[in-house]
Structures are given as structure tokens and as C-alpha cells.
Amino acid sequence: MDAEAQEAAQTGEEWADVTPDAARRLVGAAVEAFAERGYHATTTRDIAGRAGMSPAALYIHYKTKEELLYRISGIGHEKALRIMDAAAGAGGSATERLTGAVRTFARWHAEHHTTARVIQYELQALSPEHYAEITGLRRRTDRLLRQIIQDGADSGEFKADDVPGTTLAVLSLCVDVARWFAADGPRTPDEVGTLYADLVLRMVGADAA
């Protein structure tokens, strides 16, 4: 399977829970359009056209363009939260948990880089109510990672005097994968996850897990 086909398969899997089929097609089309043109430059006509639908058909499923962005952002951020929650709740040392968290989080941002670019960089386009909800999910993800790093600092596994600052640096490093990753590039998502886990362990002064 070539890179383009693999990316299309991952996109289909990503929105598998969105129903009916027309709503799922619109979400996928919106992600592509927002990533390519930016939220503000994208019109509902652009989205409907990519989905093979009329603009009028779009409004049956989503009242506004912003509602589409909110749906995309919610699914993406909930997935990110589940990734971090699983890593935080795993057994083992703080070093092992941080390795798992970073490896999985960075890999997800590579595997789903198109979606990740939209949910990370178009956040300000959400309505105040939706923005508050999504940033709440982001804060929960932040707290889970921060606790892993705090546990490592408390146990002496990590040299992290500024735990909040270190947490922000780790999250920023992983999120930025979505900006530069290309499906046909020199690294696979797994390789990116492994590389970033190693870099973060060095950042906090830990031995490799």
C-alpha cells in the first residue's frame, strides 16, 4: 500500500464512529479542506464539493462550518486524552509511563497529521462555548502528562525542576509533528514515536526505558 492509500485508509478508520455515511464523508472532506486552505478560507461549498454533495445537503447534518470544526476537534482531542490516560494509568515506573505516553502521542500526531494540524492550529476559530469545551479536554491531557513527569521528579528518576514548563515543552514537541510530518517522508509514524520518546527521556535526564 503506497503512502497516499495508507493515509486514506487511516482517515476512514479515524471517523468510523461518525454516522450516517454522509456525515462521515463531510467530516473527512472538511479535514482535508481545512488542512489545505485553512478554516477561514474554506467555504461550505468547498467541503460539500469534496464530499460529492450539494451545499444544501451539508446543512442537513451540520448547521454551520464551525459545527464541523467542533466535531472534528472533539473527536481528535478525545482520542489524545485517551492516549494520555492509558499511558498515565499503565503500570511501571515513571520512565516507562513517560516513554509510552510520548511514543504513542507523537505517533498519533504522525499517523493522523492532517487531522492533527486542523485540531491543533484552527482552535481559535471555534465559538467561545466550543473553545471552552475543547480547551478543557486539552487541560485534562496536560494534567495527566504533568503527573507522570511529577512522579518521575519526586522519585528521582527525572531531573525536572520546572514540571509545568517541562510538560509544556513535551506536549509542544509532540504536537509539532503534525506540522512537518509527510506520509511519504523518510520516517514512519512508529519511528517518529520511538525517536521522540528517546529525546524526551534525554530532556528529563532519565535513562532509556
Backbone as JSON Lines, residues from 0, in Angstrom:
{"i":0,"aa":"M","n":[0.85,-1.19,0.0],"ca":[0.0,0.0,0.0],"c":[0.88,1.24,0.0]}
{"i":1,"aa":"D","n":[0.68,2.16,-0.97],"ca":[1.51,3.35,-1.01],"c":[1.08,4.33,0.08]}
{"i":2,"aa":"A","n":[1.87,5.4,0.25],"ca":[1.64,6.35,1.35],"c":[0.28,7.01,1.26]}
{"i":3,"aa":"E","n":[-0.12,7.37,0.04],"ca":[-1.4,8.06,-0.14],"c":[-2.57,7.14,0.2]}
{"i":4,"aa":"A","n":[-2.5,5.88,-0.22],"ca":[-3.57,4.93,0.07],"c":[-3.63,4.61,1.55]}
{"i":5,"aa":"Q","n":[-2.47,4.49,2.17],"ca":[-2.42,4.21,3.6],"c":[-3.03,5.35,4.39]}
{"i":6,"aa":"E","n":[-2.74,6.58,3.99],"ca":[-3.3,7.74,4.67],"c":[-4.82,7.77,4.52]}
{"i":7,"aa":"A","n":[-5.31,7.44,3.34],"ca":[-6.76,7.42,3.12],"c":[-7.43,6.37,3.98]}
{"i":8,"aa":"A","n":[-6.78,5.21,4.13],"ca":[-7.34,4.14,4.97],"c":[-7.39,4.57,6.43]}
{"i":9,"aa":"Q","n":[-6.34,5.24,6.89],"ca":[-6.32,5.72,8.27],"c":[-7.39,6.77,8.5]}
{"i":10,"aa":"T","n":[-7.62,7.63,7.5],"ca":[-8.65,8.66,7.63],"c":[-10.02,8.04,7.77]}
{"i":11,"aa":"G","n":[-10.29,6.99,6.95],"ca":[-11.57,6.32,7.05],"c":[-11.78,5.68,8.4]}
{"i":12,"aa":"E","n":[-10.74,5.06,8.94],"ca":[-10.83,4.43,10.26],"c":[-11.04,5.48,11.35]}
{"i":13,"aa":"E","n":[-10.41,6.62,11.19],"ca":[-10.46,7.67,12.2],"c":[-11.89,8.16,12.45]}
{"i":14,"aa":"W","n":[-12.69,8.22,11.39],"ca":[-14.05,8.76,11.5],"c":[-15.11,7.67,11.47]}
{"i":15,"aa":"A","n":[-14.71,6.43,11.78],"ca":[-15.62,5.3,11.67],"c":[-16.86,5.45,12.55]}
{"i":16,"aa":"D","n":[-16.73,6.15,13.67],"ca":[-17.85,6.3,14.59],"c":[-18.82,7.41,14.2]}
{"i":17,"aa":"V","n":[-18.47,8.19,13.19],"ca":[-19.36,9.27,12.74],"c":[-20.4,8.68,11.79]}
{"i":18,"aa":"T","n":[-21.65,8.85,12.14],"ca":[-22.74,8.33,11.3],"c":[-23.78,9.41,11.08]}
{"i":19,"aa":"P","n":[-24.57,9.31,10.0],"ca":[-24.51,8.31,8.93],"c":[-23.33,8.55,8.0]}
{"i":20,"aa":"D","n":[-23.3,7.79,6.91],"ca":[-22.18,7.86,5.98],"c":[-21.98,9.27,5.43]}
{"i":21,"aa":"A","n":[-23.06,9.97,5.13],"ca":[-22.94,11.32,4.57],"c":[-22.25,12.26,5.56]}
{"i":22,"aa":"A","n":[-22.58,12.14,6.84],"ca":[-21.95,12.98,7.86],"c":[-20.47,12.65,7.97]}
{"i":23,"aa":"R","n":[-20.13,11.37,7.85],"ca":[-18.72,10.95,7.91],"c":[-17.95,11.5,6.71]}
{"i":24,"aa":"R","n":[-18.54,11.44,5.53],"ca":[-17.88,11.99,4.34],"c":[-17.64,13.49,4.48]}
{"i":25,"aa":"L","n":[-18.58,14.19,5.06],"ca":[-18.43,15.63,5.25],"c":[-17.31,15.95,6.24]}
{"i":26,"aa":"V","n":[-17.2,15.18,7.28],"ca":[-16.12,15.39,8.25],"c":[-14.76,15.18,7.57]}
{"i":27,"aa":"G","n":[-14.64,14.08,6.81],"ca":[-13.38,13.82,6.12],"c":[-13.04,14.91,5.12]}
{"i":28,"aa":"A","n":[-14.05,15.38,4.4],"ca":[-13.83,16.45,3.42],"c":[-13.44,17.75,4.1]}
{"i":29,"aa":"A","n":[-14.06,18.03,5.24],"ca":[-13.74,19.26,5.98],"c":[-12.31,19.24,6.49]}
{"i":30,"aa":"V","n":[-11.87,18.1,6.99],"ca":[-10.49,17.98,7.46],"c":[-9.51,18.29,6.33]}
{"i":31,"aa":"E","n":[-9.75,17.7,5.18],"ca":[-8.86,17.93,4.03],"c":[-8.86,19.4,3.62]}
{"i":32,"aa":"A","n":[-10.04,20.0,3.58],"ca":[-10.14,21.4,3.15],"c":[-9.51,22.34,4.17]}
{"i":33,"aa":"F","n":[-9.8,22.13,5.45],"ca":[-9.24,23.0,6.49],"c":[-7.71,22.89,6.52]}
{"i":34,"aa":"A","n":[-7.19,21.66,6.36],"ca":[-5.74,21.47,6.39],"c":[-5.07,22.12,5.18]}
{"i":35,"aa":"E","n":[-5.74,22.05,4.04],"ca":[-5.15,22.58,2.81],"c":[-5.29,24.09,2.69]}
{"i":36,"aa":"R","n":[-6.47,24.61,3.02],"ca":[-6.75,26.02,2.77],"c":[-6.84,26.87,4.03]}
{"i":37,"aa":"G","n":[-6.98,26.23,5.19],"ca":[-7.22,26.96,6.42],"c":[-8.73,27.09,6.64]}
{"i":38,"aa":"Y","n":[-9.12,27.18,7.89],"ca":[-10.55,27.23,8.21],"c":[-11.24,28.43,7.56]}
{"i":39,"aa":"H","n":[-10.67,29.6,7.71],"ca":[-11.35,30.82,7.26],"c":[-11.45,30.91,5.74]}
{"i":40,"aa":"A","n":[-10.5,30.34,5.03],"ca":[-10.53,30.39,3.57],"c":[-11.39,29.29,2.96]}
{"i":41,"aa":"T","n":[-11.82,28.35,3.77],"ca":[-12.65,27.25,3.28],"c":[-14.13,27.63,3.36]}
{"i":42,"aa":"T","n":[-14.88,27.32,2.32],"ca":[-16.32,27.58,2.32],"c":[-17.07,26.26,2.46]}
{"i":43,"aa":"T","n":[-18.34,26.37,2.82],"ca":[-19.16,25.16,2.9],"c":[-19.3,24.52,1.52]}
{"i":44,"aa":"R","n":[-19.25,25.34,0.49],"ca":[-19.3,24.8,-0.88],"c":[-18.06,23.94,-1.16]}
{"i":45,"aa":"D","n":[-16.9,24.4,-0.71],"ca":[-15.67,23.61,-0.86],"c":[-15.82,22.24,-0.2]}
{"i":46,"aa":"I","n":[-16.34,22.25,1.01],"ca":[-16.47,21.0,1.77],"c":[-17.47,20.05,1.09]}
{"i":47,"aa":"A","n":[-18.62,20.6,0.74],"ca":[-19.65,19.77,0.09],"c":[-19.13,19.19,-1.21]}
{"i":48,"aa":"G","n":[-18.41,19.99,-1.99],"ca":[-17.88,19.52,-3.26],"c":[-16.91,18.37,-3.08]}
{"i":49,"aa":"R","n":[-16.04,18.47,-2.07],"ca":[-15.08,17.39,-1.82],"c":[-15.8,16.11,-1.39]}
{"i":50,"aa":"A","n":[-16.94,16.28,-0.72],"ca":[-17.7,15.12,-0.25],"c":[-18.63,14.58,-1.33]}
{"i":51,"aa":"G","n":[-18.67,15.23,-2.5],"ca":[-19.56,14.81,-3.57],"c":[-21.02,15.08,-3.27]}
{"i":52,"aa":"M","n":[-21.26,16.19,-2.56],"ca":[-22.62,16.54,-2.14],"c":[-22.9,17.98,-2.5]}
{"i":53,"aa":"S","n":[-24.16,18.36,-2.46],"ca":[-24.54,19.75,-2.69],"c":[-24.39,20.53,-1.39]}
{"i":54,"aa":"P","n":[-24.18,21.86,-1.48],"ca":[-24.09,22.66,-0.26],"c":[-25.34,22.52,0.62]}
{"i":55,"aa":"A","n":[-26.49,22.4,0.01],"ca":[-27.73,22.26,0.78],"c":[-27.72,20.97,1.6]}
{"i":56,"aa":"A","n":[-27.12,19.9,1.04],"ca":[-27.08,18.62,1.75],"c":[-26.23,18.71,3.0]}
{"i":57,"aa":"L","n":[-25.21,19.57,2.98],"ca":[-24.34,19.71,4.15],"c":[-25.14,20.15,5.37]}
{"i":58,"aa":"Y","n":[-26.07,21.07,5.18],"ca":[-26.8,21.65,6.31],"c":[-27.78,20.68,6.95]}
{"i":59,"aa":"I","n":[-28.02,19.56,6.29],"ca":[-28.85,18.52,6.91],"c":[-28.12,17.92,8.11]}
{"i":60,"aa":"H","n":[-26.81,17.86,8.02],"ca":[-26.01,17.2,9.05],"c":[-25.28,18.19,9.97]}
{"i":61,"aa":"Y","n":[-24.88,19.33,9.44],"ca":[-24.13,20.32,10.23],"c":[-24.68,21.7,9.91]}
{"i":62,"aa":"K","n":[-25.09,22.43,10.94],"ca":[-25.73,23.72,10.74],"c":[-24.77,24.77,10.22]}
{"i":63,"aa":"T","n":[-23.5,24.66,10.64],"ca":[-22.51,25.66,10.26],"c":[-21.16,25.0,9.99]}
{"i":64,"aa":"K","n":[-20.29,25.74,9.38],"ca":[-18.91,25.29,9.18],"c":[-18.22,25.11,10.53]}
{"i":65,"aa":"E","n":[-18.52,25.99,11.45],"ca":[-17.92,25.91,12.78],"c":[-18.33,24.63,13.5]}
{"i":66,"aa":"E","n":[-19.55,24.17,13.29],"ca":[-20.0,22.94,13.92],"c":[-19.19,21.74,13.42]}
{"i":67,"aa":"L","n":[-18.83,21.78,12.15],"ca":[-17.95,20.73,11.61],"c":[-16.58,20.76,12.29]}
{"i":68,"aa":"L","n":[-16.02,21.94,12.44],"ca":[-14.73,22.06,13.11],"c":[-14.82,21.58,14.55]}
{"i":69,"aa":"Y","n":[-15.91,21.89,15.22],"ca":[-16.12,21.45,16.59],"c":[-16.18,19.93,16.68]}
{"i":70,"aa":"R","n":[-16.88,19.31,15.73],"ca":[-16.99,17.85,15.71],"c":[-15.61,17.23,15.5]}
{"i":71,"aa":"I","n":[-14.87,17.75,14.57],"ca":[-13.52,17.25,14.29],"c":[-12.62,17.43,15.51]}
{"i":72,"aa":"S","n":[-12.68,18.61,16.12],"ca":[-11.84,18.92,17.28],"c":[-12.17,18.02,18.46]}
{"i":73,"aa":"G","n":[-13.46,17.79,18.66],"ca":[-13.87,16.95,19.78],"c":[-13.36,15.53,19.65]}
{"i":74,"aa":"I","n":[-13.52,14.94,18.47],"ca":[-13.06,13.56,18.26],"c":[-11.54,13.48,18.41]}
{"i":75,"aa":"G","n":[-10.82,14.43,17.83],"ca":[-9.36,14.41,17.9],"c":[-8.84,14.59,19.31]}
{"i":76,"aa":"H","n":[-9.41,15.54,20.04],"ca":[-8.92,15.78,21.4],"c":[-9.33,14.68,22.38]}
{"i":77,"aa":"E","n":[-10.47,14.07,22.16],"ca":[-10.86,12.93,23.0],"c":[-9.91,11.76,22.78]}
{"i":78,"aa":"K","n":[-9.49,11.55,21.54],"ca":[-8.51,10.5,21.26],"c":[-7.19,10.8,21.94]}
{"i":79,"aa":"A","n":[-6.73,12.04,21.88],"ca":[-5.49,12.43,22.53],"c":[-5.57,12.2,24.04]}
{"i":80,"aa":"L","n":[-6.72,12.53,24.61],"ca":[-6.92,12.33,26.05],"c":[-6.88,10.85,26.41]}
{"i":81,"aa":"R","n":[-7.5,10.0,25.58],"ca":[-7.48,8.56,25.86],"c":[-6.07,8.0,25.79]}
{"i":82,"aa":"I","n":[-5.28,8.49,24.84],"ca":[-3.89,8.05,24.72],"c":[-3.13,8.38,26.0]}
{"i":83,"aa":"M","n":[-3.27,9.61,26.48],"ca":[-2.53,10.02,27.66],"c":[-3.05,9.34,28.93]}
{"i":84,"aa":"D","n":[-4.36,9.13,28.99],"ca":[-4.95,8.47,30.15],"c":[-4.45,7.03,30.25]}
{"i":85,"aa":"A","n":[-4.38,6.34,29.11],"ca":[-3.89,4.96,29.12],"c":[-2.44,4.9,29.58]}
{"i":86,"aa":"A","n":[-1.63,5.85,29.11],"ca":[-0.22,5.86,29.5],"c":[-0.06,6.19,30.98]}
{"i":87,"aa":"A","n":[-0.84,7.14,31.47],"ca":[-0.74,7.54,32.88],"c":[-1.18,6.42,33.81]}
{"i":88,"aa":"G","n":[-2.16,5.62,33.35],"ca":[-2.68,4.55,34.19],"c":[-1.95,3.23,34.05]}
{"i":89,"aa":"A","n":[-0.98,3.17,33.17],"ca":[-0.23,1.93,32.97],"c":[0.68,1.67,34.17]}
{"i":90,"aa":"G","n":[1.0,0.41,34.36],"ca":[1.92,0.09,35.44],"c":[3.35,0.45,35.07]}
{"i":91,"aa":"G","n":[4.23,0.29,36.02],"ca":[5.64,0.55,35.75],"c":[6.12,1.86,36.32]}
{"i":92,"aa":"S","n":[7.35,2.16,36.06],"ca":[7.98,3.37,36.57],"c":[7.51,4.59,35.8]}
{"i":93,"aa":"A","n":[7.85,5.76,36.34],"ca":[7.53,7.0,35.63],"c":[8.25,7.04,34.28]}
{"i":94,"aa":"T","n":[9.46,6.51,34.24],"ca":[10.2,6.47,32.98],"c":[9.48,5.64,31.94]}
{"i":95,"aa":"E","n":[8.98,4.49,32.34],"ca":[8.24,3.63,31.42],"c":[6.94,4.27,30.97]}
{"i":96,"aa":"R","n":[6.25,4.93,31.9],"ca":[4.98,5.58,31.55],"c":[5.21,6.78,30.63]}
{"i":97,"aa":"L","n":[6.25,7.54,30.89],"ca":[6.55,8.69,30.03],"c":[6.95,8.21,28.64]}
{"i":98,"aa":"T","n":[7.72,7.14,28.57],"ca":[8.1,6.57,27.27],"c":[6.86,6.18,26.49]}
{"i":99,"aa":"G","n":[5.94,5.48,27.13],"ca":[4.72,5.06,26.46],"c":[3.86,6.22,26.02]}
{"i":100,"aa":"A","n":[3.76,7.23,26.89],"ca":[2.93,8.4,26.58],"c":[3.46,9.15,25.36]}
{"i":101,"aa":"V","n":[4.75,9.44,25.36],"ca":[5.34,10.21,24.27],"c":[5.35,9.41,22.97]}
{"i":102,"aa":"R","n":[5.71,8.14,23.06],"ca":[5.76,7.32,21.86],"c":[4.39,7.27,21.18]}
{"i":103,"aa":"T","n":[3.35,7.05,21.98],"ca":[2.0,6.91,21.41],"c":[1.45,8.26,20.95]}
{"i":104,"aa":"F","n":[1.7,9.3,21.72],"ca":[1.18,10.63,21.41],"c":[1.83,11.19,20.14]}
{"i":105,"aa":"A","n":[3.14,11.05,20.05],"ca":[3.84,11.53,18.85],"c":[3.46,10.7,17.63]}
{"i":106,"aa":"R","n":[3.33,9.38,17.82],"ca":[2.95,8.53,16.7],"c":[1.56,8.88,16.17]}
{"i":107,"aa":"W","n":[0.62,9.16,17.09],"ca":[-0.72,9.54,16.65],"c":[-0.68,10.83,15.83]}
{"i":108,"aa":"H","n":[0.11,11.8,16.25],"ca":[0.21,13.06,15.51],"c":[0.86,12.86,14.14]}
{"i":109,"aa":"A","n":[1.65,11.81,13.99],"ca":[2.21,11.49,12.68],"c":[1.2,10.73,11.83]}
{"i":110,"aa":"E","n":[0.6,9.7,12.39],"ca":[-0.36,8.88,11.65],"c":[-1.55,9.71,11.16]}
{"i":111,"aa":"H","n":[-1.99,10.65,12.0],"ca":[-3.17,11.45,11.68],"c":[-2.79,12.93,11.55]}
{"i":112,"aa":"H","n":[-1.69,13.18,10.84],"ca":[-1.13,14.53,10.8],"c":[-2.08,15.55,10.19]}
{"i":113,"aa":"T","n":[-2.9,15.13,9.23],"ca":[-3.82,16.09,8.61],"c":[-4.87,16.54,9.63]}
{"i":114,"aa":"T","n":[-5.48,15.58,10.3],"ca":[-6.45,15.91,11.34],"c":[-5.79,16.69,12.47]}
{"i":115,"aa":"A","n":[-4.61,16.25,12.88],"ca":[-3.93,16.91,13.99],"c":[-3.61,18.37,13.68]}
{"i":116,"aa":"R","n":[-3.23,18.65,12.44],"ca":[-2.96,20.04,12.07],"c":[-4.22,20.9,12.26]}
{"i":117,"aa":"V","n":[-5.35,20.34,11.87],"ca":[-6.6,21.09,11.99],"c":[-6.96,21.32,13.45]}
{"i":118,"aa":"I","n":[-6.93,20.27,14.26],"ca":[-7.4,20.42,15.64],"c":[-6.42,21.23,16.49]}
{"i":119,"aa":"Q","n":[-5.14,21.24,16.12],"ca":[-4.17,21.98,16.9],"c":[-4.05,23.44,16.48]}
{"i":120,"aa":"Y","n":[-4.21,23.71,15.17],"ca":[-3.9,25.05,14.68],"c":[-5.12,25.88,14.26]}
{"i":121,"aa":"E","n":[-6.31,25.28,14.31],"ca":[-7.52,26.04,13.97],"c":[-8.42,26.23,15.2]}
{"i":122,"aa":"L","n":[-7.87,26.03,16.37],"ca":[-8.64,26.07,17.61],"c":[-9.33,27.4,17.84]}
{"i":123,"aa":"Q","n":[-8.67,28.49,17.47],"ca":[-9.21,29.82,17.72],"c":[-10.47,30.12,16.91]}
{"i":124,"aa":"A","n":[-10.75,29.32,15.9],"ca":[-11.94,29.55,15.08],"c":[-13.22,29.03,15.73]}
{"i":125,"aa":"L","n":[-13.08,28.26,16.8],"ca":[-14.26,27.73,17.49],"c":[-15.02,28.84,18.2]}
{"i":126,"aa":"S","n":[-16.32,28.63,18.39],"ca":[-17.13,29.57,19.17],"c":[-16.63,29.55,20.62]}
{"i":127,"aa":"P","n":[-16.9,30.6,21.4],"ca":[-16.42,30.63,22.79],"c":[-16.86,29.4,23.59]}
{"i":128,"aa":"E","n":[-18.1,28.96,23.41],"ca":[-18.59,27.8,24.15],"c":[-17.84,26.53,23.74]}
{"i":129,"aa":"H","n":[-17.67,26.33,22.44],"ca":[-16.96,25.14,21.97],"c":[-15.47,25.21,22.31]}
{"i":130,"aa":"Y","n":[-14.9,26.4,22.23],"ca":[-13.5,26.58,22.58],"c":[-13.25,26.19,24.04]}
{"i":131,"aa":"A","n":[-14.16,26.61,24.92],"ca":[-14.02,26.28,26.34],"c":[-14.08,24.77,26.56]}
{"i":132,"aa":"E","n":[-14.96,24.1,25.84],"ca":[-15.09,22.64,25.99],"c":[-13.83,21.93,25.51]}
{"i":133,"aa":"I","n":[-13.32,22.33,24.37],"ca":[-12.14,21.67,23.81],"c":[-10.89,21.97,24.64]}
{"i":134,"aa":"T","n":[-10.75,23.19,25.1],"ca":[-9.58,23.51,25.94],"c":[-9.65,22.77,27.27]}
{"i":135,"aa":"G","n":[-10.86,22.43,27.71],"ca":[-11.0,21.61,28.9],"c":[-10.4,20.22,28.68]}
{"i":136,"aa":"L","n":[-10.63,19.65,27.51],"ca":[-10.02,18.36,27.17],"c":[-8.5,18.49,27.12]}
{"i":137,"aa":"R","n":[-8.02,19.58,26.58],"ca":[-6.57,19.79,26.49],"c":[-5.96,19.91,27.88]}
{"i":138,"aa":"R","n":[-6.63,20.59,28.79],"ca":[-6.11,20.72,30.15],"c":[-6.05,19.36,30.86]}
{"i":139,"aa":"R","n":[-7.04,18.52,30.6],"ca":[-7.03,17.19,31.21],"c":[-5.86,16.36,30.69]}
{"i":140,"aa":"T","n":[-5.58,16.47,29.4],"ca":[-4.43,15.79,28.81],"c":[-3.14,16.32,29.42]}
{"i":141,"aa":"D","n":[-3.05,17.62,29.57],"ca":[-1.88,18.27,30.17],"c":[-1.66,17.76,31.6]}
{"i":142,"aa":"R","n":[-2.74,17.67,32.39],"ca":[-2.6,17.24,33.79],"c":[-2.09,15.81,33.89]}
{"i":143,"aa":"L","n":[-2.54,14.94,33.0],"ca":[-2.09,13.55,33.03],"c":[-0.59,13.45,32.75]}
{"i":144,"aa":"L","n":[-0.12,14.16,31.73],"ca":[1.31,14.13,31.43],"c":[2.1,14.79,32.54]}
{"i":145,"aa":"R","n":[1.56,15.87,33.08],"ca":[2.27,16.57,34.16],"c":[2.45,15.66,35.37]}
{"i":146,"aa":"Q","n":[1.44,14.83,35.65],"ca":[1.54,13.94,36.8],"c":[2.61,12.88,36.59]}
{"i":147,"aa":"I","n":[2.73,12.38,35.36],"ca":[3.79,11.41,35.07],"c":[5.15,12.04,35.33]}
{"i":148,"aa":"I","n":[5.34,13.25,34.83],"ca":[6.63,13.93,35.0],"c":[6.87,14.28,36.47]}
{"i":149,"aa":"Q","n":[5.81,14.67,37.17],"ca":[5.95,14.97,38.6],"c":[6.34,13.72,39.38]}
{"i":150,"aa":"D","n":[5.72,12.59,39.04],"ca":[6.07,11.33,39.7],"c":[7.54,11.01,39.49]}
{"i":151,"aa":"G","n":[8.03,11.23,38.28],"ca":[9.44,10.96,38.0],"c":[10.37,11.9,38.73]}
{"i":152,"aa":"A","n":[9.95,13.16,38.86],"ca":[10.75,14.13,39.61],"c":[10.78,13.77,41.09]}
{"i":153,"aa":"D","n":[9.63,13.37,41.62],"ca":[9.55,13.02,43.04],"c":[10.36,11.77,43.36]}
{"i":154,"aa":"S","n":[10.39,10.82,42.44],"ca":[11.12,9.57,42.69],"c":[12.61,9.68,42.41]}
{"i":155,"aa":"G","n":[13.02,10.79,41.78],"ca":[14.41,10.97,41.43],"c":[14.78,10.41,40.07]}
{"i":156,"aa":"E","n":[13.78,9.88,39.35],"ca":[14.05,9.36,38.01],"c":[14.33,10.48,37.01]}
{"i":157,"aa":"F","n":[13.68,11.63,37.23],"ca":[13.81,12.75,36.31],"c":[14.47,13.94,37.0]}
{"i":158,"aa":"K","n":[15.2,14.69,36.23],"ca":[15.74,15.96,36.68],"c":[14.88,17.06,36.04]}
{"i":159,"aa":"A","n":[13.77,17.36,36.71],"ca":[12.81,18.32,36.16],"c":[12.41,19.29,37.26]}
{"i":160,"aa":"D","n":[13.16,20.38,37.39],"ca":[12.86,21.37,38.42],"c":[11.58,22.14,38.11]}
{"i":161,"aa":"D","n":[11.3,22.35,36.84],"ca":[10.1,23.08,36.41],"c":[9.17,22.08,35.71]}
{"i":162,"aa":"V","n":[8.33,21.42,36.47],"ca":[7.47,20.38,35.91],"c":[6.44,20.97,34.93]}
{"i":163,"aa":"P","n":[5.76,22.08,35.26],"ca":[4.82,22.64,34.27],"c":[5.51,23.04,32.97]}
{"i":164,"aa":"G","n":[6.69,23.65,33.07],"ca":[7.41,24.06,31.86],"c":[7.87,22.86,31.05]}
{"i":165,"aa":"T","n":[8.31,21.82,31.74],"ca":[8.74,20.61,31.05],"c":[7.56,19.95,30.35]}
{"i":166,"aa":"T","n":[6.42,19.93,31.02],"ca":[5.2,19.36,30.43],"c":[4.84,20.09,29.15]}
{"i":167,"aa":"L","n":[4.87,21.41,29.19],"ca":[4.55,22.21,28.02],"c":[5.52,21.92,26.88]}
{"i":168,"aa":"A","n":[6.8,21.78,27.21],"ca":[7.8,21.5,26.18],"c":[7.56,20.15,25.53]}
{"i":169,"aa":"V","n":[7.22,19.15,26.32],"ca":[6.99,17.8,25.78],"c":[5.75,17.79,24.89]}
{"i":170,"aa":"L","n":[4.68,18.41,25.35],"ca":[3.46,18.48,24.54],"c":[3.71,19.22,23.23]}
{"i":171,"aa":"S","n":[4.42,20.33,23.31],"ca":[4.71,21.12,22.11],"c":[5.53,20.33,21.11]}
{"i":172,"aa":"L","n":[6.48,19.57,21.61],"ca":[7.32,18.75,20.74],"c":[6.48,17.73,19.97]}
{"i":173,"aa":"C","n":[5.57,17.06,20.69],"ca":[4.73,16.03,20.06],"c":[3.74,16.64,19.08]}
{"i":174,"aa":"V","n":[3.1,17.72,19.48],"ca":[2.09,18.35,18.64],"c":[2.7,18.85,17.33]}
{"i":175,"aa":"D","n":[3.93,19.32,17.4],"ca":[4.56,19.89,16.21],"c":[4.83,18.85,15.13]}
{"i":176,"aa":"V","n":[4.77,17.57,15.49],"ca":[4.93,16.51,14.49],"c":[3.92,16.69,13.36]}
{"i":177,"aa":"A","n":[2.7,17.1,13.72],"ca":[1.64,17.27,12.71],"c":[1.98,18.33,11.68]}
{"i":178,"aa":"R","n":[2.82,19.29,12.06],"ca":[3.16,20.38,11.15],"c":[4.09,19.92,10.04]}
{"i":179,"aa":"W","n":[5.04,19.04,10.37],"ca":[6.07,18.7,9.38],"c":[5.96,17.29,8.8]}
{"i":180,"aa":"F","n":[5.21,16.41,9.46],"ca":[5.2,15.02,9.01],"c":[4.56,14.87,7.64]}
{"i":181,"aa":"A","n":[5.15,14.01,6.81],"ca":[4.59,13.68,5.5],"c":[4.56,12.17,5.36]}
{"i":182,"aa":"A","n":[3.45,11.65,4.83],"ca":[3.28,10.21,4.73],"c":[4.36,9.57,3.86]}
{"i":183,"aa":"D","n":[4.87,10.32,2.89],"ca":[5.91,9.79,2.01],"c":[7.31,10.25,2.42]}
{"i":184,"aa":"G","n":[7.44,10.71,3.65],"ca":[8.73,11.2,4.13],"c":[9.65,10.07,4.57]}
{"i":185,"aa":"P","n":[10.81,10.43,5.13],"ca":[11.83,9.43,5.45],"c":[11.54,8.61,6.7]}
{"i":186,"aa":"R","n":[10.61,9.05,7.56],"ca":[10.33,8.33,8.81],"c":[8.89,7.84,8.85]}
{"i":187,"aa":"T","n":[8.69,6.67,9.43],"ca":[7.34,6.17,9.65],"c":[6.81,6.74,10.97]}
{"i":188,"aa":"P","n":[5.49,6.68,11.2],"ca":[4.96,7.13,12.49],"c":[5.6,6.4,13.68]}
{"i":189,"aa":"D","n":[5.83,5.09,13.55],"ca":[6.47,4.34,14.64],"c":[7.87,4.85,14.91]}
{"i":190,"aa":"E","n":[8.6,5.16,13.86],"ca":[9.96,5.67,14.04],"c":[9.95,7.05,14.7]}
{"i":191,"aa":"V","n":[8.98,7.87,14.34],"ca":[8.85,9.18,14.98],"c":[8.55,9.01,16.47]}
{"i":192,"aa":"G","n":[7.63,8.1,16.8],"ca":[7.29,7.87,18.2],"c":[8.48,7.41,19.01]}
{"i":193,"aa":"T","n":[9.26,6.49,18.46],"ca":[10.44,5.99,19.15],"c":[11.49,7.08,19.33]}
{"i":194,"aa":"L","n":[11.72,7.86,18.27],"ca":[12.69,8.95,18.33],"c":[12.29,9.97,19.4]}
{"i":195,"aa":"Y","n":[11.04,10.38,19.39],"ca":[10.61,11.41,20.31],"c":[10.6,10.92,21.75]}
{"i":196,"aa":"A","n":[10.28,9.66,21.97],"ca":[10.33,9.12,23.33],"c":[11.77,9.19,23.86]}
{"i":197,"aa":"D","n":[12.72,8.85,23.01],"ca":[14.13,8.9,23.4],"c":[14.56,10.34,23.67]}
{"i":198,"aa":"L","n":[14.15,11.27,22.82],"ca":[14.51,12.67,23.02],"c":[13.96,13.22,24.33]}
{"i":199,"aa":"V","n":[12.71,12.86,24.65],"ca":[12.1,13.37,25.87],"c":[12.77,12.78,27.11]}
{"i":200,"aa":"L","n":[13.14,11.5,27.06],"ca":[13.85,10.92,28.2],"c":[15.17,11.66,28.43]}
{"i":201,"aa":"R","n":[15.84,12.03,27.35],"ca":[17.07,12.81,27.5],"c":[16.76,14.19,28.07]}
{"i":202,"aa":"M","n":[15.63,14.75,27.64],"ca":[15.24,16.07,28.13],"c":[15.08,16.08,29.65]}
{"i":203,"aa":"V","n":[14.5,15.01,30.18],"ca":[14.24,14.98,31.63],"c":[15.36,14.29,32.39]}
{"i":204,"aa":"G","n":[16.42,13.91,31.69],"ca":[17.57,13.31,32.36],"c":[17.35,11.91,32.84]}
{"i":205,"aa":"A","n":[16.51,11.15,32.14],"ca":[16.23,9.76,32.55],"c":[17.0,8.79,31.68]}
{"i":206,"aa":"D","n":[17.19,7.59,32.23],"ca":[17.77,6.51,31.43],"c":[16.67,5.96,30.53]}
{"i":207,"aa":"A","n":[17.05,5.41,29.36],"ca":[16.06,4.85,28.44],"c":[15.34,3.7,29.1]}
{"i":208,"aa":"A","n":[13.98,3.66,28.85],"ca":[13.18,2.59,29.45],"c":[13.43,1.28,28.71]}
